[in-house]
Coordinates of C-alpha atoms in Angstrom, one line a residue:
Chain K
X1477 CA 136.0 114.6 98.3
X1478 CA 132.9 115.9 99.8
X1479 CA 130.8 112.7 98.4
X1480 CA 133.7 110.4 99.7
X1481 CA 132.8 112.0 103.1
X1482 CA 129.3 111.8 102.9
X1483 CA 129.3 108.1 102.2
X1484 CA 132.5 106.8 104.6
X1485 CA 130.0 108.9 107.4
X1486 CA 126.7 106.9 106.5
X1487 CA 128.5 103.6 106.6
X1488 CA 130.6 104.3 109.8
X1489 CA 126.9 105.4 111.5
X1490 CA 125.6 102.0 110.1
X1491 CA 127.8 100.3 112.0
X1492 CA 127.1 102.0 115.3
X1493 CA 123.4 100.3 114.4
X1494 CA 124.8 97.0 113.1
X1495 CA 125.0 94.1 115.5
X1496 CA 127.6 91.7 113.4
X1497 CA 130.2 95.7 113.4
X1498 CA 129.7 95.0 117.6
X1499 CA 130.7 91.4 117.5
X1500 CA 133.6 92.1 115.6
X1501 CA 134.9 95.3 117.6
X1502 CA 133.7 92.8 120.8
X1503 CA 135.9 89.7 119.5
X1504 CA 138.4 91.9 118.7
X1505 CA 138.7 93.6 122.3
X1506 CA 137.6 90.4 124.2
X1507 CA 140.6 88.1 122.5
X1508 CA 143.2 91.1 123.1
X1509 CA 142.2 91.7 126.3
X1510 CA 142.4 87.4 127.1
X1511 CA 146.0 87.5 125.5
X1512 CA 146.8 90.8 127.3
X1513 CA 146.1 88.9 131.0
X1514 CA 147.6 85.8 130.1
X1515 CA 151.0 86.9 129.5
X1516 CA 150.4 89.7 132.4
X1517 CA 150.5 86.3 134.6
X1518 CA 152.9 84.5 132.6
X1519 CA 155.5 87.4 133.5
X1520 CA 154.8 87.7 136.8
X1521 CA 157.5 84.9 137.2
X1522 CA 160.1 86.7 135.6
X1523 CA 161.4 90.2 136.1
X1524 CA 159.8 93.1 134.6
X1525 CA 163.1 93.8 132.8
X1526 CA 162.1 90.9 130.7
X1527 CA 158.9 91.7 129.7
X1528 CA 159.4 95.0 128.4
X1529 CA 162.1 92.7 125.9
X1530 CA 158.9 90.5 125.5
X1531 CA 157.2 93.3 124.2
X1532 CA 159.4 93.7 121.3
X1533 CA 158.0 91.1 119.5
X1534 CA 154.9 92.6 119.0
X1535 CA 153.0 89.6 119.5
X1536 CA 150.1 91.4 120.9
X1537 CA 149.2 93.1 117.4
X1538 CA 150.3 89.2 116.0
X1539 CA 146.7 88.2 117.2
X1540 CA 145.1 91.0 114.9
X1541 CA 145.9 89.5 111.7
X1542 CA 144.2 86.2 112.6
X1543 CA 140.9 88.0 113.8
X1544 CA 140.8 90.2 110.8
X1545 CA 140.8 87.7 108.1
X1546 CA 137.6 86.5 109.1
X1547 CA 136.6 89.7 110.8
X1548 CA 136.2 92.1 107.9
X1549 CA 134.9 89.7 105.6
X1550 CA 131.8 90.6 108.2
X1551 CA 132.4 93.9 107.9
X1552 CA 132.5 94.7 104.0
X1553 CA 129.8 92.0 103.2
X1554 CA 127.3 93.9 102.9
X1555 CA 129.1 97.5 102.4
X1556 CA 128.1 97.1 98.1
X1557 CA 126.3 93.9 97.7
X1558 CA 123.4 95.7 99.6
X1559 CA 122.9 98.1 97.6
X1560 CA 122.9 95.8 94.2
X1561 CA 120.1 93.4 96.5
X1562 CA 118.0 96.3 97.4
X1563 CA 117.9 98.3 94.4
X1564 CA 119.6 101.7 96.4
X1565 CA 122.0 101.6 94.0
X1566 CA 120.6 103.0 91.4
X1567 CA 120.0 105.9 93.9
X1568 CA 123.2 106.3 93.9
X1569 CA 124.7 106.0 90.4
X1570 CA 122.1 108.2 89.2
X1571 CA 123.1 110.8 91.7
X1572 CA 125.9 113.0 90.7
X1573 CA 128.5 110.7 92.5
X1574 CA 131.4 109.0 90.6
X1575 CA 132.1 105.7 90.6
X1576 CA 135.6 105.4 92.3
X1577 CA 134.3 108.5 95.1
X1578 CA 131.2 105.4 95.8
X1579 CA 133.6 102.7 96.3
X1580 CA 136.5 104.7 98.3
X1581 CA 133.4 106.5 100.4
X1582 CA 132.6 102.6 101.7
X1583 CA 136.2 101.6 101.9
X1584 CA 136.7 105.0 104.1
X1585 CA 133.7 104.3 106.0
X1586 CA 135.1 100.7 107.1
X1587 CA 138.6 102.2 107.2
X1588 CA 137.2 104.8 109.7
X1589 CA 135.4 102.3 111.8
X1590 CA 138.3 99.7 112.3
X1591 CA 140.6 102.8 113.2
X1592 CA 138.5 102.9 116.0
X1593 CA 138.8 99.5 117.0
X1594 CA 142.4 99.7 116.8
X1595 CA 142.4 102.7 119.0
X1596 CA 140.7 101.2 121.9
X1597 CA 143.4 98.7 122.1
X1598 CA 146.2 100.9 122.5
X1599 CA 144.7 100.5 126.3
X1600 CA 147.1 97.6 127.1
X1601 CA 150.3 99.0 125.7
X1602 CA 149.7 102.1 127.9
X1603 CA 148.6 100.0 130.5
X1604 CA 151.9 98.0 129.9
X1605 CA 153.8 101.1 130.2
X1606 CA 152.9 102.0 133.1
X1607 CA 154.1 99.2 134.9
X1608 CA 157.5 98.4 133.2
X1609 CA 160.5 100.3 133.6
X1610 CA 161.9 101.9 131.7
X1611 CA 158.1 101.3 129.9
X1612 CA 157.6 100.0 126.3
X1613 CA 159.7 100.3 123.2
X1614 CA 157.2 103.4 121.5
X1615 CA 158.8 103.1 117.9
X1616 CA 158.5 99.2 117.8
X1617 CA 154.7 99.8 118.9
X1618 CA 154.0 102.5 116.0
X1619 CA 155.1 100.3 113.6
X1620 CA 153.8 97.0 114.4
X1621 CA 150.4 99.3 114.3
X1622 CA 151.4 100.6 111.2
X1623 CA 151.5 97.3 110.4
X1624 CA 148.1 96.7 111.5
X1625 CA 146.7 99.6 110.2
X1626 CA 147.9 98.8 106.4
X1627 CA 146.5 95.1 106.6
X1628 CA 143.4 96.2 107.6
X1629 CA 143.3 98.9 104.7
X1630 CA 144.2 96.3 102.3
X1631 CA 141.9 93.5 103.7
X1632 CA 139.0 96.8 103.2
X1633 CA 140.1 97.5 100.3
X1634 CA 139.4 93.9 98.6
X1635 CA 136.7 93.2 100.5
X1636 CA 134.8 96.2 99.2
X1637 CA 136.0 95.1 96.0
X1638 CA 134.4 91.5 96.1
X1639 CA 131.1 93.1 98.0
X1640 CA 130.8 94.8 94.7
X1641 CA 130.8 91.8 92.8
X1642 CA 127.8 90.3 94.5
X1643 CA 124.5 90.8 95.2
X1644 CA 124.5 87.8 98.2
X1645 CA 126.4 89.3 101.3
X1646 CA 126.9 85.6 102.1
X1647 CA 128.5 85.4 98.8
X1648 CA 130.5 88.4 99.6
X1649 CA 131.5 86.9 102.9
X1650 CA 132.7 83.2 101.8
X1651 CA 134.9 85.3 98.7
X1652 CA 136.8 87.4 100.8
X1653 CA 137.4 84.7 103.5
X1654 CA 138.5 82.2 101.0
X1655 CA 141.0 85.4 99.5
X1656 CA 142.1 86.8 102.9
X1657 CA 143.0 82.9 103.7
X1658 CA 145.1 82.5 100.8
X1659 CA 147.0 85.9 100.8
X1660 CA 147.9 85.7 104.2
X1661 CA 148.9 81.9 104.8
X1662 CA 148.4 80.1 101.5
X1663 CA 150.4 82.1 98.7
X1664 CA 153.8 82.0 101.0
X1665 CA 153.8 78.6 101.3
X1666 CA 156.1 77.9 98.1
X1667 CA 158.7 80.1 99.6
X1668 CA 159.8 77.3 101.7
X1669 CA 160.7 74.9 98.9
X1670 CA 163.5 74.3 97.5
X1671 CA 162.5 76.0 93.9
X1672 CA 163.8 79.0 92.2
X1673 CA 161.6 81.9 92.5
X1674 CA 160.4 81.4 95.6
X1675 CA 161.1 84.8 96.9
X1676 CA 158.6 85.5 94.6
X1677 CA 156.1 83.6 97.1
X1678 CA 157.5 85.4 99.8
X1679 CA 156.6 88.9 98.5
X1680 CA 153.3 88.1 97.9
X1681 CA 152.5 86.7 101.4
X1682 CA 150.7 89.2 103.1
X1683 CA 151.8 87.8 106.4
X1684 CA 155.8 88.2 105.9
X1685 CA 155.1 91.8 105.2
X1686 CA 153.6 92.0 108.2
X1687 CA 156.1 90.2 110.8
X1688 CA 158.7 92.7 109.1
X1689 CA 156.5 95.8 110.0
X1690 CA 155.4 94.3 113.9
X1691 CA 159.2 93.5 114.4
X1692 CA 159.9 97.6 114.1
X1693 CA 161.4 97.2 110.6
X1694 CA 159.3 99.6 108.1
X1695 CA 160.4 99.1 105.0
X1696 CA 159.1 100.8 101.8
X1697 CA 158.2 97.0 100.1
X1698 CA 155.9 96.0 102.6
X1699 CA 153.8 100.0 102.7
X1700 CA 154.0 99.3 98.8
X1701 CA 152.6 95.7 98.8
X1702 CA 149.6 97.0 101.3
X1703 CA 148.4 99.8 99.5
X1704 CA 149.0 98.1 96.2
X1705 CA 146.4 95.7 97.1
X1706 CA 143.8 98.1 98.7
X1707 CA 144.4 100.6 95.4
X1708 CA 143.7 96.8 93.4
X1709 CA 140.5 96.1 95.4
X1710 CA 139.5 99.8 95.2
X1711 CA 139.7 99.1 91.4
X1712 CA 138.5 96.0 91.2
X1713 CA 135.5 97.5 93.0
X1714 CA 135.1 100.4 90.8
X1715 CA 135.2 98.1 87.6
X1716 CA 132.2 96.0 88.8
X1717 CA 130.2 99.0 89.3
X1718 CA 130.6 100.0 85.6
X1719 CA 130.4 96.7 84.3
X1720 CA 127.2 96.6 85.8
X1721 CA 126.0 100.0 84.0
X1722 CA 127.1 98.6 80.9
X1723 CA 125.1 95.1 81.0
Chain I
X1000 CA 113.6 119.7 78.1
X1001 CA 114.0 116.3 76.6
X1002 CA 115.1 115.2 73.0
X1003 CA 115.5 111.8 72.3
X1004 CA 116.4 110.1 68.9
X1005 CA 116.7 106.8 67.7
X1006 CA 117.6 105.4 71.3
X1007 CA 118.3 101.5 71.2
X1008 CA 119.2 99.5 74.2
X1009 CA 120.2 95.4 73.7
X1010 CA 120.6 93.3 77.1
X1011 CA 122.3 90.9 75.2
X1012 CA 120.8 89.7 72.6
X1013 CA 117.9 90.8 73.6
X1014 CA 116.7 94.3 72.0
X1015 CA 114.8 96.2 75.0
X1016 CA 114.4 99.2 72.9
X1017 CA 114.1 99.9 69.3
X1018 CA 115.4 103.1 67.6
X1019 CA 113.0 105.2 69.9
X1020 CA 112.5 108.9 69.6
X1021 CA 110.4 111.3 71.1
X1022 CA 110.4 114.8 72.9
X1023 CA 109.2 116.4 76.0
X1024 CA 109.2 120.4 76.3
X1025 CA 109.7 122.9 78.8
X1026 CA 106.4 122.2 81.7
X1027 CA 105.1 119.2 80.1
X1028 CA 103.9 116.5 82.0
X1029 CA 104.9 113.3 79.1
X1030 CA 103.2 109.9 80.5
X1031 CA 104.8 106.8 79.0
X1032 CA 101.9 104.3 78.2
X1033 CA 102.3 100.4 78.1
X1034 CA 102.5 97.1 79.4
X1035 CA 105.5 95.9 81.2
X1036 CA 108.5 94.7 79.8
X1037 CA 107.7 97.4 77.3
X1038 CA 110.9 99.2 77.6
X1039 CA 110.0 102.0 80.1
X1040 CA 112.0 101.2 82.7
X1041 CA 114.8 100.9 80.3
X1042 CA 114.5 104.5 78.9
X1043 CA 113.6 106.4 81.7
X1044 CA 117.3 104.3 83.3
X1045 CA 118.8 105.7 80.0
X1046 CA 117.8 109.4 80.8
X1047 CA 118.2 109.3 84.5
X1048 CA 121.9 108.3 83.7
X1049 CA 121.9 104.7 85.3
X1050 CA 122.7 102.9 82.1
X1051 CA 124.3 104.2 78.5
X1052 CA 122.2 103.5 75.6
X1053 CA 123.6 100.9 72.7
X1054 CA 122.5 103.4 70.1
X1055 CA 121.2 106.4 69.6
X1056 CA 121.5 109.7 71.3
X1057 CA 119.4 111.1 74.0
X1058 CA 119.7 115.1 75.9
X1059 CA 118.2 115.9 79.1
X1060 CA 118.3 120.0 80.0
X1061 CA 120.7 120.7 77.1
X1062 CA 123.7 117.6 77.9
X1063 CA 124.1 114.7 76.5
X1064 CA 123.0 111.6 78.6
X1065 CA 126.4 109.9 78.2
X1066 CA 128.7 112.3 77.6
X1067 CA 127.9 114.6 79.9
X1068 CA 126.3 112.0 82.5
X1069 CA 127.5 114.6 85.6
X1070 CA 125.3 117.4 84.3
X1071 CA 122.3 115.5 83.5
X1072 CA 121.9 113.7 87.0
X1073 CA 122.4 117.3 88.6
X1074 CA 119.8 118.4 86.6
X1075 CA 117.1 115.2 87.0
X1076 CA 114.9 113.7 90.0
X1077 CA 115.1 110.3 89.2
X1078 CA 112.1 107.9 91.1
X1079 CA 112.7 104.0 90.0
X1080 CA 110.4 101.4 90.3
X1081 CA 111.7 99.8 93.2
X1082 CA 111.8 102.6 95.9
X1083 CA 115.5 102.9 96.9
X1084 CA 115.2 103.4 100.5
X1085 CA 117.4 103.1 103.4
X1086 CA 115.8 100.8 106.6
X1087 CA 117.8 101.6 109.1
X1088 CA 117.3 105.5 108.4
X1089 CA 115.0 108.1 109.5
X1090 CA 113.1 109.9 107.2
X1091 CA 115.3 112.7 107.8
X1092 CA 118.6 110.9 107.6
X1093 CA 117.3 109.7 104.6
X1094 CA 116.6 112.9 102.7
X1095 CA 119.2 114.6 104.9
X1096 CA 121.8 112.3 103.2
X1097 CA 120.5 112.6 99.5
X1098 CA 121.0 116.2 100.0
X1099 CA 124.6 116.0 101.3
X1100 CA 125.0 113.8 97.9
X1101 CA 124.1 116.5 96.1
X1102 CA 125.6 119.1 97.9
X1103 CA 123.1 120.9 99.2
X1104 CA 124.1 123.8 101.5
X1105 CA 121.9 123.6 105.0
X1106 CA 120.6 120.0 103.8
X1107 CA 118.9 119.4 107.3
X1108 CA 116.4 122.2 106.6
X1109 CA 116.1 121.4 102.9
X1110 CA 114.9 117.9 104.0
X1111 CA 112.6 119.3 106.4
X1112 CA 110.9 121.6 103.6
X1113 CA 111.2 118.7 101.3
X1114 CA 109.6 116.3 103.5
X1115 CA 106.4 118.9 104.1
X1116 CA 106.1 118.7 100.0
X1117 CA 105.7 115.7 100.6
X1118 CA 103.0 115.8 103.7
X1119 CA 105.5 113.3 105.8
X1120 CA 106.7 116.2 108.0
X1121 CA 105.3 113.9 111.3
X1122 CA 106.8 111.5 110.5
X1123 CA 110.5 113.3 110.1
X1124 CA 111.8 111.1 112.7
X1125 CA 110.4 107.7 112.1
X1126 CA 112.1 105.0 111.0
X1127 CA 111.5 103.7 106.9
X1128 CA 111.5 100.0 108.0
X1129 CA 107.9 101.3 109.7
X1130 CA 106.9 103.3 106.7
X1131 CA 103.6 102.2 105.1
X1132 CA 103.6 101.3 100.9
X1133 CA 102.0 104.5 100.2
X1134 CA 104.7 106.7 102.7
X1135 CA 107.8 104.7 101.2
X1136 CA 106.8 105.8 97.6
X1137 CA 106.0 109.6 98.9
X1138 CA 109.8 109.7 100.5
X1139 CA 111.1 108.4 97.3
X1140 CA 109.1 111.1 95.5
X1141 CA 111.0 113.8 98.1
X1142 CA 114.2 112.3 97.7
X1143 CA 113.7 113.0 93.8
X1144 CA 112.6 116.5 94.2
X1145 CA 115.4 117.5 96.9
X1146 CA 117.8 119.5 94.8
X1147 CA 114.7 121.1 92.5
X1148 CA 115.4 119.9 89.0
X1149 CA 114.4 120.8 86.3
X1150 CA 113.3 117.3 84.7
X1151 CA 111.5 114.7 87.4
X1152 CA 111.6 111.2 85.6
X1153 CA 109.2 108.8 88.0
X1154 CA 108.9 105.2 87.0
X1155 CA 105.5 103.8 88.0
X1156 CA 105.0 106.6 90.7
X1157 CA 101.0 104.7 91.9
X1158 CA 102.1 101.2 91.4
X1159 CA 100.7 99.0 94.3
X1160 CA 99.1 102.3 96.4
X1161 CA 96.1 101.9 97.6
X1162 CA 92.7 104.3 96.1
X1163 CA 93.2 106.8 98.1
X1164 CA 96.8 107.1 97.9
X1165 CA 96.7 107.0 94.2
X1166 CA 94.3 110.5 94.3
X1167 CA 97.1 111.9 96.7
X1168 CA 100.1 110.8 94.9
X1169 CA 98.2 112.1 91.3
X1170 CA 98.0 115.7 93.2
X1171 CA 101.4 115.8 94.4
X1172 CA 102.9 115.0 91.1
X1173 CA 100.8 117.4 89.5
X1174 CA 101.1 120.4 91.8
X1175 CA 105.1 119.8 91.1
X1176 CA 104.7 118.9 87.5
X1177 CA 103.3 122.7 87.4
X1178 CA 106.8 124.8 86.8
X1179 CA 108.5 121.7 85.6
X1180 CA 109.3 118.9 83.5
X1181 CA 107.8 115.5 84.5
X1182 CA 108.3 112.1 82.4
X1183 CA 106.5 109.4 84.4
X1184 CA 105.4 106.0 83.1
X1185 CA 102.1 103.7 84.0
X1186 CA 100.6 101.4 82.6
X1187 CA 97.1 102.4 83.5
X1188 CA 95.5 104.4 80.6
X1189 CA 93.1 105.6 83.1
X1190 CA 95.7 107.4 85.1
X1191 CA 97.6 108.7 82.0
X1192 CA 94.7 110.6 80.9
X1193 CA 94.2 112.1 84.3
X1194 CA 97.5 113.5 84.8
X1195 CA 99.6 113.9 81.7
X1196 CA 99.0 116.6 79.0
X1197 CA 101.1 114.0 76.2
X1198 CA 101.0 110.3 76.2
X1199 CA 103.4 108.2 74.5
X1200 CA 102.6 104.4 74.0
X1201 CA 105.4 101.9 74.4
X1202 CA 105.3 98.4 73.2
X1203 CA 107.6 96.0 72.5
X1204 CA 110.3 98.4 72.9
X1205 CA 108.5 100.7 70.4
X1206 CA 106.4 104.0 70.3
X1207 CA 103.3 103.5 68.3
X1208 CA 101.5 106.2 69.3
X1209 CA 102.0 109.8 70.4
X1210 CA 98.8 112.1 70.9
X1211 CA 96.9 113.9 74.1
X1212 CA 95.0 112.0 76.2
X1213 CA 91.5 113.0 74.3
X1214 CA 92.6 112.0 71.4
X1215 CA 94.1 108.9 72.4
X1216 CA 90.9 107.8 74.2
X1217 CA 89.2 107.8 70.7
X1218 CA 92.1 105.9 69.2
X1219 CA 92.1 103.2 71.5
X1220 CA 88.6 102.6 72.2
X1221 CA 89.1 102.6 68.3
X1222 CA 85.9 101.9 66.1
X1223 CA 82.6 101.8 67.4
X1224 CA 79.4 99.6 66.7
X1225 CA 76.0 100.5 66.0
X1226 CA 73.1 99.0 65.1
X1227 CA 70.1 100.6 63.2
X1228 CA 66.6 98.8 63.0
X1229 CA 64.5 99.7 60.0
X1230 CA 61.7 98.8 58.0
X1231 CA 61.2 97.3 54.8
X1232 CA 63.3 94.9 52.3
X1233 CA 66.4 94.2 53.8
X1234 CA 68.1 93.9 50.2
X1235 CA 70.4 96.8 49.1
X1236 CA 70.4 98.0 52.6
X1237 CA 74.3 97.1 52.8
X1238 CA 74.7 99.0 49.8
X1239 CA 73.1 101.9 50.8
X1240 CA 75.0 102.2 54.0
X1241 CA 78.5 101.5 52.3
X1242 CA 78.3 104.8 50.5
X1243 CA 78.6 106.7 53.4
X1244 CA 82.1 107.5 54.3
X1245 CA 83.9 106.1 57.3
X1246 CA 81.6 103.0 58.0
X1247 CA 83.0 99.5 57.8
X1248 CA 81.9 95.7 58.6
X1249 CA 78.1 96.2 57.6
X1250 CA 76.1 93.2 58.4
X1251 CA 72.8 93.2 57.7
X1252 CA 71.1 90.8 59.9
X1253 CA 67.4 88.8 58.9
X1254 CA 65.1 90.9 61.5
X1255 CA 65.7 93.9 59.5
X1256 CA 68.3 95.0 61.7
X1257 CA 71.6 96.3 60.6
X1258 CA 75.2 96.5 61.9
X1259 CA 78.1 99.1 61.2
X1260 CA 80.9 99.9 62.7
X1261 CA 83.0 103.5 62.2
X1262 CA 86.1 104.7 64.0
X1263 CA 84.6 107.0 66.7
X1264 CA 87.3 109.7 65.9
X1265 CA 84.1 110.7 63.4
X1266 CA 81.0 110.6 63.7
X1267 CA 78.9 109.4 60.8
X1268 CA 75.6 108.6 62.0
X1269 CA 73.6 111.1 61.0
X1270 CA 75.0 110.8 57.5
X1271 CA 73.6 107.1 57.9
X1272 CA 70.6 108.0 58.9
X1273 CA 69.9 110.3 56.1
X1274 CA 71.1 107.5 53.7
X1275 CA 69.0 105.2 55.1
X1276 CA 65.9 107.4 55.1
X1277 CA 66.9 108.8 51.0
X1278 CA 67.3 104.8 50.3
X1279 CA 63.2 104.6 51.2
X1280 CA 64.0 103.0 54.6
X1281 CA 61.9 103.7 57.6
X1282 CA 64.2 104.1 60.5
X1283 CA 62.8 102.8 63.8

């Protein structure tokens, strides 16, 4: 645990130093904050009444999905693959660290930093509150950020996986955009013909879990579909690590 | 401290290391002698728990380097060649970090004393990107003595310092190699002799020789030549220095000189003198 700690700390620090973590907690901030105003002004012609009712389809925490599949490709590059380039890692596998406490130390470190993100926007929903009567549906905004909160783990979670693969952060970049694309728009795409099985398509979307969860439904599939791919990349992570030992 | 026996490593098909085996005891500084791509890298990776062996067995402080992986790296300072550093971090951080790894209680101050081992206590605060050759490979030498082991393995720990950085590094090693265990590789004899009290030389992923530094001066330099001048018939000269023992490849040239050779482990020349003189040589 305390290794886990000591690593998730370096690499949230890094980022605090690291001008690509900036430019994606600015995009992230800048393109919630240009949605945020526009449908400010697009309400202005209606009554408030309606857009607290607007508000309930979470379409503000819709927008974080898009940014974060080429977002944290940014932000996991180099979280393993810089190690392999620069030779620190066998610093650290010959320090008394385990594998899987090296890889979840990264993931945490990541996870840590984007939970930070994520906090600075709840800015516009209390903003929002504060000027809708009788203010915002809370339960439909904790689990649309549940939502949020679970995709980004996951999206972590693999791309620390496929950081460990490489030695190239570039490499490491084009992987996990290339995956993030496919899981989130790409795989649910058979669901929508007419073949058996497609419901099959439809669980493994990553982006039908998430409508579910932003709509204020929580059900136990979609928490199990998130964290079974963040426990996969973890893994998958872990298992390059001691491949490379063994080579 | 450490046993080794018949440690093979393949990288592929390749065979890095051949059925090694050697020891190192209790205080000993061990150098490991020989070119590169000899295989030093690979065992002192074996030993500092980066990579398990394909054969063999190999103990470091008592546990086995692959079963019981946890204890050994508790119990080694590992240098590699390639000094793992940080950029972005301070000195400090650096060793400040390494010591959290290793859970160190009050790490900050263990760095700081650390770091004064090391003479870099000035520069506590400046950033490793800015860190001269000779400074990166002294942090990397602190960062393997952080949690005191017991057995210091450093990989090349002068390659690419400058003179006077060698001198400095050779002192620090040895004033910490004093009260502990040090295996380090080079592949300057030179420097093997200065600071280890056994060499072992590596070739081809092989030992071929073990022996102190004195002794393996002699070896290497191997046989040397003299040449005697004398006067009188030159026939049944050869003959005369053949009987003594040790001497090899005698030539005896047209000017009435002669050549021998013997391995300068002994000493024979005053034997060929007097054989030369009993023969009814004049020796000039």
């Amino acid at each position: 645990m305390r290794n886990i700690w000591t690593i998730a700390k370096r690499e949230y620090d890094y980022y605090f130093t690291s001008p690509v973590a900036y430019v994606a907690a600015f995009l992230i901030l800048f393109v919630l904050g240009i949605f945020f105003a526009i449908d400010l002004l697009q309400f202005q012609q209606y009554s408030f009444q309606d857009l607290s009712s607007y508000l309930n389809t979470g379409r503000e925490t819709g927008i974080l999905p898009f940014l974060f599949v080429f977002l944290i490709p940014a932000l996991t590059m180099r979280l393993v693959s810089d190690e392999n380039r620069t030779g620190t890692m066998e610093l650290l596998l010959t320090a008394p660290v385990r594998d899987w406490e090296l890889i979840l130390g990264k993931w945490a470190g990541g996870f840590l930093f984007i939970l930070t993100v994520i906090a600075v926007t709840l800015i516009y929903p209390i903003l929002l509150n504060r000027m809708v009567d009788p203010g915002i549906d809370w339960r439909q905004l904790a689990s649309s950020y549940l939502g949020v909160i679970l995709l980004a783990a996951a999206f972590l979670g693999l791309g620390v996986g496929i950081s460990a693969m490489f030695v190239n952060q570039i490499a490491a970049f084009i992987v996990s955009f290339l995956t993030f694309v496919f899981l989130y728009w790409v795989v649910g795409i058979p669901a929508n013909l007419p073949i058996t099985g497609g419901n099959v398509f439809s669980y493994l979307s990553m982006s039908n879990h998430f409508s579910d969860l932003s709509e204020g439904v929580i059900n136990l599939s979609a928490v199990v579909y998130y964290s079974s791919l963040t426990f996969l990349g973890l893994f998958l992570g872990t298992l390059s690590i001691e491949v490379r030992r063994w080579r | 401290m450490i046993q080794v026996s018949d440690l093979t490593k393949d990288y592929g098909a390749r065979r890095a290391l051949h059925s090694i085996s050697f020891d190192a005891n209790q205080g000993e500084i061990v150098g490991f002698l020989g070119p590169n791509g000899a295989g030093k890298t690979t065992t002192m990776r074996i030993l500092a728990g980066y990579m398990p062996p394909t054969d063999g067995t190999a103990t470091v402080a008592g546990y086995d380097v692959v079963e019981e992986s946890f204890e050994v790296r508790r119990r080694v300072g590992y240098l590699p060649e390639t000094v793992p550093l940080y950029n972005d971090m301070t000195a400090l951080e650096y060793l400040k970090f390494m010591a959290d790894l290793r859970h160190i209680p009050n790490s900050r101050e263990r760095a700081n004393e650390t770091l004064e081992k090391v003479n870099l206590q000035d520069r506590a605060n400046g950033y490793i990107a800015n860190f001269s050759k000779g400074m990166r490979q002294r942090i990397g030498l602190a960062q393997a003595l952080i949690h005191r082991p017991e057995v210091l393995i450093l990989d090349e720990p002068t390659i690419g310092l400058d003179p006077a950085q060698v001198v400095e590094m050779r002192s620090v090693i040895k004033e910490i190699g004093k009260d502990r265990t040090v295996l380090l590789s080079t592949h300057i004899l030179s420097e093997a002799q200065q600071m280890c009290d056994r060499v072992l030389i590596i070739n081809k992923g092989q030992i071929v020789a073990e022996d102190t530094p004195e002794n393996l001066q002699s070896r290497l330099v191997g046989s040397q030549r003299v040449v005697l001048r004398v006067r009188g018939d030159a026939d049944g000269l050869d003959a005369a220095v053949k009987k003594v023992k040790g001497t090899r490849g005698v030539e005896v040239k047209p000017d009435e000189t002669v050549e021998f050779e013997f391995s300068s482990g002994q000493d024979v020349r005053p034997q060929v003198a007097k054989a030369v003189i009993q023969a009814g040589y004049e020796l000039i």
